[in-house]
Amino acid sequence: MVTRNDNGMVRVTVTLDPIDVDLIDRLAALEGQNRSMELRGILRELRPMLTATVEAFEAANAQRDLFTEAAAEAATKGLEALMPEVEALQRQYMGAMSRIEGLIAAAEEPDPRPSSHGGHTPTPTSDPTP
């Protein structure tokens, strides 16, 4: 939850190391301020450096995103360039498998048993007697 006081300041809860709190309190006492005023002053002094740091990180992240996008596009184009080769290999593989299956089928001896597959009744080998 963000709460603002009358002068537009945002209230923030921060957990600090006791050593840091003691230093801030001592500095605030020397300057005749309270802890919050002292922290605001420190942050105000650091703002230019923090701004430059944040902007540098944001620019670096944007540049990284551009590089990542360019690398992905290059990889995609590289894979697309290989597609005709992959498709040709796939056709060769399927043709070889078909030839092997044909050779296997041709090498098999025909089944000597009569078959009822194919919708016809096998012809009897001898005449049945009524």
Short mmCIF file of C-alpha atoms in Angstrom, two decimals:
data_model
loop_
_atom_site.label_atom_id
_atom_site.label_comp_id
_atom_site.label_asym_id
_atom_site.label_seq_id
_atom_site.Cartn_x
_atom_site.Cartn_y
_atom_site.Cartn_z
CA MET A 1 0.00 0.00 0.00
CA VAL A 2 1.32 3.43 -0.93
CA THR A 3 0.41 6.32 1.31
CA ARG A 4 1.31 9.92 0.61
CA ASN A 5 1.41 12.68 3.15
CA ASP A 6 0.36 16.29 2.53
CA ASN A 7 3.60 17.28 0.78
CA GLY A 8 3.48 14.34 -1.70
CA MET A 9 6.07 12.19 0.08
CA VAL A 10 5.52 8.41 0.03
CA ARG A 11 5.74 6.47 3.27
CA VAL A 12 8.10 3.47 3.03
CA THR A 13 8.91 0.89 5.67
CA VAL A 14 12.53 -0.25 5.62
CA THR A 15 14.30 -2.80 7.79
CA LEU A 16 17.90 -1.80 8.50
CA ASP A 17 20.87 -3.25 10.32
CA PRO A 18 21.12 -1.82 13.86
CA ILE A 19 24.62 -0.51 13.11
CA ASP A 20 23.25 1.54 10.19
CA VAL A 21 20.36 2.87 12.28
CA ASP A 22 22.82 3.97 14.97
CA LEU A 23 25.00 5.75 12.39
CA ILE A 24 22.00 7.50 10.82
CA ASP A 25 20.71 8.54 14.24
CA ARG A 26 24.13 9.91 15.27
CA LEU A 27 24.50 11.81 11.98
CA ALA A 28 20.94 13.14 12.27
CA ALA A 29 21.66 14.34 15.82
CA LEU A 30 24.83 16.13 14.67
CA GLU A 31 22.87 17.88 11.92
CA GLY A 32 19.82 18.60 14.11
CA GLN A 33 17.46 16.38 12.05
CA ASN A 34 15.39 13.28 12.63
CA ARG A 35 16.12 9.87 11.07
CA SER A 36 13.68 10.30 8.16
CA MET A 37 15.06 13.70 7.21
CA GLU A 38 18.59 12.33 7.31
CA LEU A 39 17.71 9.34 5.08
CA ARG A 40 15.91 11.64 2.61
CA GLY A 41 19.00 13.86 2.49
CA ILE A 42 21.31 10.90 1.86
CA LEU A 43 19.06 9.60 -0.92
CA ARG A 44 18.75 13.08 -2.44
CA GLU A 45 22.57 13.30 -2.59
CA LEU A 46 22.78 9.81 -4.14
CA ARG A 47 19.97 10.46 -6.65
CA PRO A 48 22.23 11.48 -9.58
CA MET A 49 24.38 8.38 -9.16
CA LEU A 50 21.32 6.13 -8.66
CA THR A 51 19.64 7.66 -11.71
CA ALA A 52 22.72 7.07 -13.87
CA THR A 53 23.04 3.50 -12.56
CA VAL A 54 19.38 2.67 -13.21
CA GLU A 55 19.49 4.21 -16.69
CA ALA A 56 22.67 2.28 -17.52
CA PHE A 57 21.08 -1.00 -16.39
CA GLU A 58 17.89 -0.24 -18.34
CA ALA A 59 19.92 0.51 -21.47
CA ALA A 60 21.97 -2.67 -20.98
CA ASN A 61 18.79 -4.72 -20.59
CA ALA A 62 17.29 -3.17 -23.72
CA GLN A 63 20.51 -3.91 -25.65
CA ARG A 64 20.51 -7.49 -24.33
CA ASP A 65 16.90 -7.90 -25.49
CA LEU A 66 17.87 -6.64 -28.98
CA PHE A 67 20.81 -9.07 -29.11
CA THR A 68 18.61 -11.94 -27.92
CA GLU A 69 16.01 -11.13 -30.58
CA ALA A 70 18.67 -10.87 -33.29
CA ALA A 71 20.24 -14.19 -32.22
CA ALA A 72 16.85 -15.90 -32.24
CA GLU A 73 16.08 -14.52 -35.70
CA ALA A 74 19.47 -15.67 -37.01
CA ALA A 75 18.95 -19.14 -35.54
CA THR A 76 15.49 -19.35 -37.09
CA LYS A 77 16.80 -18.28 -40.49
CA GLY A 78 19.59 -20.86 -40.20
CA LEU A 79 17.09 -23.61 -39.43
CA GLU A 80 14.79 -22.49 -42.25
CA ALA A 81 17.74 -22.68 -44.65
CA LEU A 82 18.24 -26.32 -43.65
CA MET A 83 14.60 -27.28 -44.25
CA PRO A 84 15.01 -28.28 -47.94
CA GLU A 85 17.95 -30.47 -46.98
CA VAL A 86 16.01 -32.07 -44.12
CA GLU A 87 13.00 -32.66 -46.37
CA ALA A 88 15.22 -34.30 -49.03
CA LEU A 89 16.76 -36.58 -46.40
CA GLN A 90 13.29 -37.46 -45.15
CA ARG A 91 12.17 -38.39 -48.68
CA GLN A 92 15.32 -40.52 -49.15
CA TYR A 93 14.69 -42.24 -45.83
CA MET A 94 11.05 -42.98 -46.67
CA GLY A 95 12.05 -44.28 -50.12
CA ALA A 96 14.73 -46.53 -48.63
CA MET A 97 12.27 -47.88 -46.06
CA SER A 98 9.73 -48.61 -48.80
CA ARG A 99 12.35 -50.43 -50.88
CA ILE A 100 13.45 -52.49 -47.86
CA GLU A 101 9.84 -53.40 -47.07
CA GLY A 102 9.32 -54.39 -50.72
CA LEU A 103 12.45 -56.57 -50.70
CA ILE A 104 11.36 -58.24 -47.48
CA ALA A 105 7.89 -58.90 -48.87
CA ALA A 106 9.33 -60.32 -52.11
CA ALA A 107 11.72 -62.58 -50.23
CA GLU A 108 9.01 -64.09 -48.08
CA GLU A 109 7.60 -67.37 -49.26
CA PRO A 110 3.90 -67.36 -49.93
CA ASP A 111 1.78 -68.86 -47.19
CA PRO A 112 0.67 -72.34 -48.39
CA ARG A 113 -2.44 -72.24 -46.27
CA PRO A 114 -5.66 -71.12 -47.93
CA SER A 115 -6.79 -67.70 -46.83
CA SER A 116 -10.29 -66.46 -46.17
CA HIS A 117 -9.09 -62.88 -46.20
CA GLY A 118 -10.20 -60.76 -49.06
CA GLY A 119 -13.86 -61.77 -49.10
CA HIS A 120 -13.77 -65.09 -50.89
CA THR A 121 -14.12 -68.65 -49.69
CA PRO A 122 -11.04 -70.80 -50.26
CA THR A 123 -11.44 -73.42 -52.94
CA PRO A 124 -11.46 -76.91 -51.42
CA THR A 125 -8.64 -79.19 -52.56
CA SER A 126 -10.91 -82.22 -52.87
CA ASP A 127 -14.61 -82.71 -53.72
CA PRO A 128 -16.75 -83.09 -50.64
CA THR A 129 -19.27 -85.87 -50.71
CA PRO A 130 -22.87 -85.00 -49.93
#
